[in-house]
Coordinates of C-alpha atoms in Angstrom, one line a residue:
X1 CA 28.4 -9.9 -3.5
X2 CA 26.7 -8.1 -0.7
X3 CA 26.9 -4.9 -2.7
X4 CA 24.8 -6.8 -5.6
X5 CA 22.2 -7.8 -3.4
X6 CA 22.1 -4.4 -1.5
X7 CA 21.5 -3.0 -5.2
X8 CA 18.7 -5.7 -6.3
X9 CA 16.7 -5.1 -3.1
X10 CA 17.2 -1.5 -3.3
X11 CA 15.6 -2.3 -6.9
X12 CA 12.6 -4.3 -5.6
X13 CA 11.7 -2.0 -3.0
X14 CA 11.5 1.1 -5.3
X15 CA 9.8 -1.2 -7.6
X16 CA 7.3 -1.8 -5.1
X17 CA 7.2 1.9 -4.3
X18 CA 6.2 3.4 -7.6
X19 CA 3.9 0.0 -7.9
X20 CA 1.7 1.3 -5.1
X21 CA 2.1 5.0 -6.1
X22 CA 0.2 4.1 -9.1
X23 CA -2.6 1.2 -7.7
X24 CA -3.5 3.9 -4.4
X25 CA -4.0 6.2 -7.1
X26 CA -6.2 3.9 -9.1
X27 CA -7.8 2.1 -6.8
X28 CA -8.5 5.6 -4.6
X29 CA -10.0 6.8 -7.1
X30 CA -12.5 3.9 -8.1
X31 CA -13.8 3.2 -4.0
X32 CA -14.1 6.8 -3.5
X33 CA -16.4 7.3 -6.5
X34 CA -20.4 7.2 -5.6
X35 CA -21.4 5.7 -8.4
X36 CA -19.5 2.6 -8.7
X37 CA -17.0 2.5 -5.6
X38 CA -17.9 2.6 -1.8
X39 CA -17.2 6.4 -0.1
X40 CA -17.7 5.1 3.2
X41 CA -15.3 1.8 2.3
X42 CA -13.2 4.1 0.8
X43 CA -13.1 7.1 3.9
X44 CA -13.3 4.8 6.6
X45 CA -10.6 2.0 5.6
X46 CA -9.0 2.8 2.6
X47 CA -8.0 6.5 2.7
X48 CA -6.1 6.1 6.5
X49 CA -4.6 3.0 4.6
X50 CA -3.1 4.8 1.5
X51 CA -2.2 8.0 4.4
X52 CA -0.4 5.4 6.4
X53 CA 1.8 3.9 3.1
X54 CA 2.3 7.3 1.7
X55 CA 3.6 9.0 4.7
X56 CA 6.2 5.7 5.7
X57 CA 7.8 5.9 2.3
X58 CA 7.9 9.8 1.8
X59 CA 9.9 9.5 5.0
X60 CA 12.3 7.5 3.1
X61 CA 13.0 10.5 0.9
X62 CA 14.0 10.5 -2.8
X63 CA 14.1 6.9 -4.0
X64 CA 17.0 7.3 -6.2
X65 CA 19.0 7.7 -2.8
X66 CA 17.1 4.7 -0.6
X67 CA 20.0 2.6 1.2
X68 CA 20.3 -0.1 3.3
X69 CA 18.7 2.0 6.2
X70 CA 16.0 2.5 4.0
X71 CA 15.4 -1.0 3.3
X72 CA 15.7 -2.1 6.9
X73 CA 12.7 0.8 7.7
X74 CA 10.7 -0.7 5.0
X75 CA 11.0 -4.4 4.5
X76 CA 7.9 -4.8 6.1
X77 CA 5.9 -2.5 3.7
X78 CA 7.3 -3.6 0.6
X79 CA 5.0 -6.9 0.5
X80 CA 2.2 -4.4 0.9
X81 CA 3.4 -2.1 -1.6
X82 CA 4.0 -4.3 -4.3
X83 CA 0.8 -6.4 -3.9
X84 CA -1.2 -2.9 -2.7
X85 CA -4.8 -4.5 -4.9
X86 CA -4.4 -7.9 -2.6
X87 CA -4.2 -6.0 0.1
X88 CA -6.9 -3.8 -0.1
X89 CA -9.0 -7.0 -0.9
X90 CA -8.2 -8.0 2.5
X91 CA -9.1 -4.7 3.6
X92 CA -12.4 -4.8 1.8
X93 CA -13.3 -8.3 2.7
X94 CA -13.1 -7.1 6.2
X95 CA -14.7 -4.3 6.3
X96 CA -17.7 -6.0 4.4
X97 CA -17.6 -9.3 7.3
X98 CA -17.5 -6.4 10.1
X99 CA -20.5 -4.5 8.8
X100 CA -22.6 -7.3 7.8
X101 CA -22.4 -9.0 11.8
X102 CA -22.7 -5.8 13.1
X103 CA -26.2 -5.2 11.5
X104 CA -27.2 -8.8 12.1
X105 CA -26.7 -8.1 16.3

């Protein structure tokens, strides 16, 4: 019924939700260290990254309460959320690409 599915994707999305809460927190902490991270990786990509995610589903409010207006809002993040280590791999190969042309020119 379309109240089951509204209540399965409300499911996966705060799935995904509390499954980035808890990789930004992991993976912020490891690319931010000096001694085996990357600060400037981690200030100049990854930091506005996790700001960015953070403040879209804080705006969502209390997960226990998302909706189908909160869905619609998110949808696009939730990939992101759920998968947050592939995506920071994407941010990272990047970042590393960028930086290596721009000291070859």
């Amino acid at each position: 019924t379309p109240e089951q599915k509204l209540a399965i994707e409300t499911r996966l999305l705060r799935t995904a939700w509390f499954t980035y809460l808890a990789k930004s927190k992991a993976l912020a902490a490891f690319w931010s260290d000096p001694k085996i991270g990357d600060p400037a990786f981690y200030e100049e990509v990854l930091k506005p990254e996790i700001e960015r995610n953070t403040t879209a589903g804080e705006a969502l409010g209390d997960p226990y309460t998302w909706n189908e207006e909160s869905l619609k809002k998110s949808r696009k993040l939730m990939n992101d959320w759920m998968e947050f280590n592939y995506k920071v791999s994407e941010l990272r190969t990047a970042y590393l690409v960028d930086k290596r042309f721009a000291e070859a020119e």
